[in-house]
Short mmCIF file of C-alpha atoms in Angstrom, two decimals:
data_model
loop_
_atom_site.label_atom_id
_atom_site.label_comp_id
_atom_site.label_asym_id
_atom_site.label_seq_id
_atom_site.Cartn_x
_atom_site.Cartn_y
_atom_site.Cartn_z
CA UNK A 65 103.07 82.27 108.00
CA UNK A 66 99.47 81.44 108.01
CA UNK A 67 96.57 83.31 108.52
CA UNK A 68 93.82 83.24 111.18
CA UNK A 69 90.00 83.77 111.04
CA UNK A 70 90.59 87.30 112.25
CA UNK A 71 91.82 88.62 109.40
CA UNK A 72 89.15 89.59 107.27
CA UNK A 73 88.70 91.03 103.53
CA UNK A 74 87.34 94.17 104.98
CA UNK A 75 90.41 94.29 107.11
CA UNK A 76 92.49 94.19 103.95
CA UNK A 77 90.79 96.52 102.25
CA UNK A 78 90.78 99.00 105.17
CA UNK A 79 94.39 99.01 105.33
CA UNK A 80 94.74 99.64 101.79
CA UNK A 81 92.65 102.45 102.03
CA UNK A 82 94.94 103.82 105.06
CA UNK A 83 97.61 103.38 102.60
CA UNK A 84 98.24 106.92 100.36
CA UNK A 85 99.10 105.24 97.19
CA UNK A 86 95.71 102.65 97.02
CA UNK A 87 91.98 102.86 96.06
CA UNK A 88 90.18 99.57 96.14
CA UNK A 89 87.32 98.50 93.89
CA UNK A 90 84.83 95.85 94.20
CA UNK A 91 83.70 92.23 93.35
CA UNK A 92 85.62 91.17 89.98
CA UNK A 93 83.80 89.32 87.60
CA UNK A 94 84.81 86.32 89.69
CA UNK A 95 83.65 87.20 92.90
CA UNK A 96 86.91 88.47 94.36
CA UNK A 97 87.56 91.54 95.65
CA UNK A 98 89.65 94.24 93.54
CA UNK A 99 92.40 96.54 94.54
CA UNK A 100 93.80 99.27 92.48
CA UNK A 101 97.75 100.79 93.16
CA UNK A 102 98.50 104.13 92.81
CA UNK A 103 96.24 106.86 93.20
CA UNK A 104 97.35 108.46 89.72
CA UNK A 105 95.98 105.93 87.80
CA UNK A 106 94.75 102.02 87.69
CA UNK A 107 98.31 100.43 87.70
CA UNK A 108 98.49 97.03 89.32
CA UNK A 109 95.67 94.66 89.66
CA UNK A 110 95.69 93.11 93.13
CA UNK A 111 92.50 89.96 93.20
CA UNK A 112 92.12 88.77 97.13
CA UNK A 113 91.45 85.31 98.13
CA UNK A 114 91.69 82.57 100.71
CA UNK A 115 92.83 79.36 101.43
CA UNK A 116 93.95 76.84 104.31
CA UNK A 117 96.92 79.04 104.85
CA UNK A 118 95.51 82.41 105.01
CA UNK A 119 94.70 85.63 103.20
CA UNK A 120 96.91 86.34 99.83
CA UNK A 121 97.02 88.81 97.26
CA UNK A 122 97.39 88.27 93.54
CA UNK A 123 99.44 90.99 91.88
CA UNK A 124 98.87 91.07 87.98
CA UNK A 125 101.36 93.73 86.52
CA UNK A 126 98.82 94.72 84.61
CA UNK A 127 95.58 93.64 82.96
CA UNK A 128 97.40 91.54 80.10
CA UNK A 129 98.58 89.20 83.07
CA UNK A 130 94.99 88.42 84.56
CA UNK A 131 93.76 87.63 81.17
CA UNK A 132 96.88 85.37 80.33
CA UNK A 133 96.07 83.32 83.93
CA UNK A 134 92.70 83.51 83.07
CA UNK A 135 93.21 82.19 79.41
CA UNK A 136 95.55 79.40 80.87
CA UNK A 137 92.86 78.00 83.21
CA UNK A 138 90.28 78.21 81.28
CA UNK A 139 90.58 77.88 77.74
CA UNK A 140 91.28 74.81 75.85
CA UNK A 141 92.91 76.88 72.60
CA UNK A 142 95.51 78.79 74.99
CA UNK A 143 98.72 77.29 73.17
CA UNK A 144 96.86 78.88 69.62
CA UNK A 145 96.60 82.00 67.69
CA UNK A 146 96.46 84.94 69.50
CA UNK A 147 96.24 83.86 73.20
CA UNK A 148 100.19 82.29 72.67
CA UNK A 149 101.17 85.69 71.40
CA UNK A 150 101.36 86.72 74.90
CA UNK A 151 103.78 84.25 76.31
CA UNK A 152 105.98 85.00 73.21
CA UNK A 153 105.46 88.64 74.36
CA UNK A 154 107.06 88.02 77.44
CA UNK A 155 103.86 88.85 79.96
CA UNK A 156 104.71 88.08 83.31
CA UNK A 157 103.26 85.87 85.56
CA UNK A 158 101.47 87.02 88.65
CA UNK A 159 102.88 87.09 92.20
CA UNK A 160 101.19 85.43 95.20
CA UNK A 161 101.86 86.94 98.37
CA UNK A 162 100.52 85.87 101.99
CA UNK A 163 99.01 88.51 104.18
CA UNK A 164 100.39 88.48 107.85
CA UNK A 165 97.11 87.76 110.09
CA UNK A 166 98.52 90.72 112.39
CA UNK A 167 99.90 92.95 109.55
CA UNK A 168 98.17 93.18 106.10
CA UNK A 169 99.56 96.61 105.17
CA UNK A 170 103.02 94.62 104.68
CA UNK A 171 102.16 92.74 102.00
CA UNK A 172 100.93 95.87 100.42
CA UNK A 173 103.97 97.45 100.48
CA UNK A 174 105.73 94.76 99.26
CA UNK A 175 103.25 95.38 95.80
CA UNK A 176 104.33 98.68 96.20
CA UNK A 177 107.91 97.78 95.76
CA UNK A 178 107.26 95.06 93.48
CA UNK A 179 105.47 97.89 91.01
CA UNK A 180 108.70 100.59 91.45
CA UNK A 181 110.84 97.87 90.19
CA UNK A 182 109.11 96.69 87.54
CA UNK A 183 108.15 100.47 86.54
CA UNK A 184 111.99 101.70 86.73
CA UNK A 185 113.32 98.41 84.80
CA UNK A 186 111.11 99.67 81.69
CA UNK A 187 112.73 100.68 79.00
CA UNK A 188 111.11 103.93 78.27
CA UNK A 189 111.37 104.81 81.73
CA UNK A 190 115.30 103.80 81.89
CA UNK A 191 115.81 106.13 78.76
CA UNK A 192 113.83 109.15 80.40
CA UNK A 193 115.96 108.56 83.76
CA UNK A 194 118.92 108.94 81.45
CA UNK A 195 117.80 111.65 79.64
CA UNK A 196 116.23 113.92 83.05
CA UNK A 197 120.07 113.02 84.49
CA UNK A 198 121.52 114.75 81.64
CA UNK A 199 118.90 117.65 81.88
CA UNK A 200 119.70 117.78 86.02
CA UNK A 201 123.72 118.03 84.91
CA UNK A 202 123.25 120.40 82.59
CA UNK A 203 121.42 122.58 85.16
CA UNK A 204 124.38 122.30 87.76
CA UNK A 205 127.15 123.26 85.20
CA UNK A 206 125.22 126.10 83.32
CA UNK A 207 126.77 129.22 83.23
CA UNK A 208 125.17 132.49 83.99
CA UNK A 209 122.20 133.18 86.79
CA UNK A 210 120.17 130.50 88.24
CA UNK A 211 117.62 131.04 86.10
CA UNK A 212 118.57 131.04 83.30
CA UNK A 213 119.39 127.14 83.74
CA UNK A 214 115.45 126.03 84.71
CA UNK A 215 113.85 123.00 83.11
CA UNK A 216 110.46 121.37 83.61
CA UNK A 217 108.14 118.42 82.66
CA UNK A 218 103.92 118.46 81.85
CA UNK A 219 102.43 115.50 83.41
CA UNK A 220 99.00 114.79 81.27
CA UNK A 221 96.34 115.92 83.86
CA UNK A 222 98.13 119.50 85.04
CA UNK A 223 100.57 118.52 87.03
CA UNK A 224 104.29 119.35 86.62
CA UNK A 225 108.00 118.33 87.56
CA UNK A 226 110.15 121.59 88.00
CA UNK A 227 113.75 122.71 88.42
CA UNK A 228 116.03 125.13 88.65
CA UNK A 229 119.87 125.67 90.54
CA UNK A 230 119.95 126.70 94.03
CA UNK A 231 122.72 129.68 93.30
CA UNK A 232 126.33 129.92 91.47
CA UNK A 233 127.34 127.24 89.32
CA UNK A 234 127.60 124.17 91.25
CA UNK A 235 124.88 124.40 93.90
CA UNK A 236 122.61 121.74 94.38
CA UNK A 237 119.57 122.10 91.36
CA UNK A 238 116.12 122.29 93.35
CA UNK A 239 113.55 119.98 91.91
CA UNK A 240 109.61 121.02 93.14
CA UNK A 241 106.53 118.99 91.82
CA UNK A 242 102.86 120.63 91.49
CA UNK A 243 99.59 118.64 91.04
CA UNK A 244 99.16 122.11 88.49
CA UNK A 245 96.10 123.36 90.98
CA UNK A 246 96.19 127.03 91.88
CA UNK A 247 99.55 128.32 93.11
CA UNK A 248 97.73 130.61 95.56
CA UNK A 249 96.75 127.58 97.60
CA UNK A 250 97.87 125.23 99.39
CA UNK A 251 98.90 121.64 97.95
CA UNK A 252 95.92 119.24 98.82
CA UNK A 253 96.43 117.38 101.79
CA UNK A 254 96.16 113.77 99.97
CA UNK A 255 98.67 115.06 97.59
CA UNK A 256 101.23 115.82 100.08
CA UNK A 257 100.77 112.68 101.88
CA UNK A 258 100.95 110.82 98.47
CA UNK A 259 104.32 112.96 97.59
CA UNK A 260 105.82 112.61 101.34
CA UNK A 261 105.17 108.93 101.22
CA UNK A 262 107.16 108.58 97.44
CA UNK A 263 110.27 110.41 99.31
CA UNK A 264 109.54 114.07 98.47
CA UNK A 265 110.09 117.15 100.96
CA UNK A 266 106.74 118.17 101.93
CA UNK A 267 105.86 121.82 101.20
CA UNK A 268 106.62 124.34 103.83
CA UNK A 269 106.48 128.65 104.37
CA UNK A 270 109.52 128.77 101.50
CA UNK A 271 107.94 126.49 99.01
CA UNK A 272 104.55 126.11 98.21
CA UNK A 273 105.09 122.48 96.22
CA UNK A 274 106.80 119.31 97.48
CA UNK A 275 110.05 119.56 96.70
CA UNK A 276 113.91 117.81 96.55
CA UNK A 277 117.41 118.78 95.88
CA UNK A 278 120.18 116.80 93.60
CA UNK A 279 123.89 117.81 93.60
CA UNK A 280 126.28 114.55 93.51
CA UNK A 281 125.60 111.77 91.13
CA UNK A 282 124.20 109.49 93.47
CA UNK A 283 121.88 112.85 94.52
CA UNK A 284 120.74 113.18 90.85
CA UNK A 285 120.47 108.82 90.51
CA UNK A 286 117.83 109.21 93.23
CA UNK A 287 116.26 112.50 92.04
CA UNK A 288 115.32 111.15 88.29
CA UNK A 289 114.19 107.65 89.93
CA UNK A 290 111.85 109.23 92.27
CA UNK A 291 110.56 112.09 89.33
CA UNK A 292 109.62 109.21 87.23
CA UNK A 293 107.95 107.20 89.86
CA UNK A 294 105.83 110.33 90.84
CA UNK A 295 104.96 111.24 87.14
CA UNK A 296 103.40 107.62 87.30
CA UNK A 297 102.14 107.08 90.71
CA UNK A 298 101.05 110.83 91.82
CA UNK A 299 100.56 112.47 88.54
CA UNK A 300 98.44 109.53 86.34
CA UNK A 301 101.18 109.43 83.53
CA UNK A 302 101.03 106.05 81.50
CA UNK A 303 104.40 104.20 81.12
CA UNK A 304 104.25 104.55 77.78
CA UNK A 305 103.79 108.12 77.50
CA UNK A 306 106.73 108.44 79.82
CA UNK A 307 109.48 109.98 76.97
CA UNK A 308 111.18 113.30 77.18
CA UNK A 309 109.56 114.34 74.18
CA UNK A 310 106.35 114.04 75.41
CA UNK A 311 106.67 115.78 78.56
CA UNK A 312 109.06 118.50 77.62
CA UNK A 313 107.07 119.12 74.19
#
């Protein structure tokens, strides 16, 4: 698919900016313009250019990838010392992707994807997923009042994952998440968008936070997936800091 002289940088960037997970940034060192995903913090590192087929994007996991690209074009001493170290480290390469002339806000959401994936096929992520399941399981077998079997995770900045079983033993185990602001009002209207867009319930006259409900094992599969996603995307949590420990401590 190629692209056409109507699609413009500023038409890429707008879209991004209608998009609830994306700020943008602008001119890089290098005279291309910057996109940042996720609102919670800088994630991804999207560059911008053109050539005789169109507008692409250039998704850099992170900022280790640009300056491996940038080492490899550039610098005559990549294959020594230190500047190796990261192709025995295993950093990825970056990701080309051409922007439909009628439909730039795909390609986006193809980073989007391309981020959840590489985000829930972390390590430290796939051991908190394990360890929230267990948590979430716990919480549906727990004997006594509802209550009594509540759990909950502190994101860095405030904000917090919740939960707690609907009724007897067995009900479904209601999961809310807060950006930690003032439980008297109401959730900020970015923040709901952000939270509806990741696959939360949005808040409504029973439930002042966003909110979502795991019962069958395919329920809580979903449930810990989209928690850590949101502790990332919504909430600013670094990957790394992304260990029950942390949160629960």
């Amino acid at each position: 698919m190629t692209g056409t002289p109507d699609l413009t940088s500023s038409d890429i960037i707008a879209a991004a900016e209608a998009l609830p997970r994306w700020r943008t940034g602008g001119a890089s060192p290098y005279g291309s313009s910057t996109m940042l995903v996720d609102r919670g913090h800088a994630a991804g590192l999207v560059l911008l250019g053109h050539s005789s087929a169109g507008w692409y994007a250039t998704y850099y996991e992170n900022h280790h990838t640009y300056r491996k690209e940038l080492l490899e074009a550039t610098s005559p001493f990549y294959d020594d010392g230190i500047y190796s170290e990261m192709a025995k480290m295993g950093v990825p390469d970056p990701l080309t992707i051409l922007f439909p002339p009628d439909d730039p806000a795909s390609t986006l959401r193809q980073i989007e994807q391309m981020r959840d994936q590489e985000l829930l096929a972390d390590s430290t992520v796939r051991r908190f997923r394990d360890q929230l399941a267990e948590a979430l399981r716990e919480c549906l077998a727990a004997p006594g009042d509802p209550w009594e079997s509540t759990g909950s995770l502190d994101a860095p900045g405030g904000g917090y994952v919740q939960w707690t079983r609907v009724d007897e033993i067995g009900t479904p185990v209601h999961i809310e998440v807060s950006d930690g602001s003032d439980y008297s009002e109401p959730l900020d209207p970015q923040m709901v968008r952000l939270l509806v867009e990741l696959g939360w319930q949005a808040p409504d006259e029973e439930f002042r936070n966003a909110w979502t409900r795991a019962q069958r094992p395919d329920d809580i599969a979903r449930a810990t997936a989209l928690v850590a996603t949101t502790l990332v995307v919504a909430l600013g949590t670094e990957t790394w800091r992304l260990t029950w420990d942390r949160l629960t401590g």
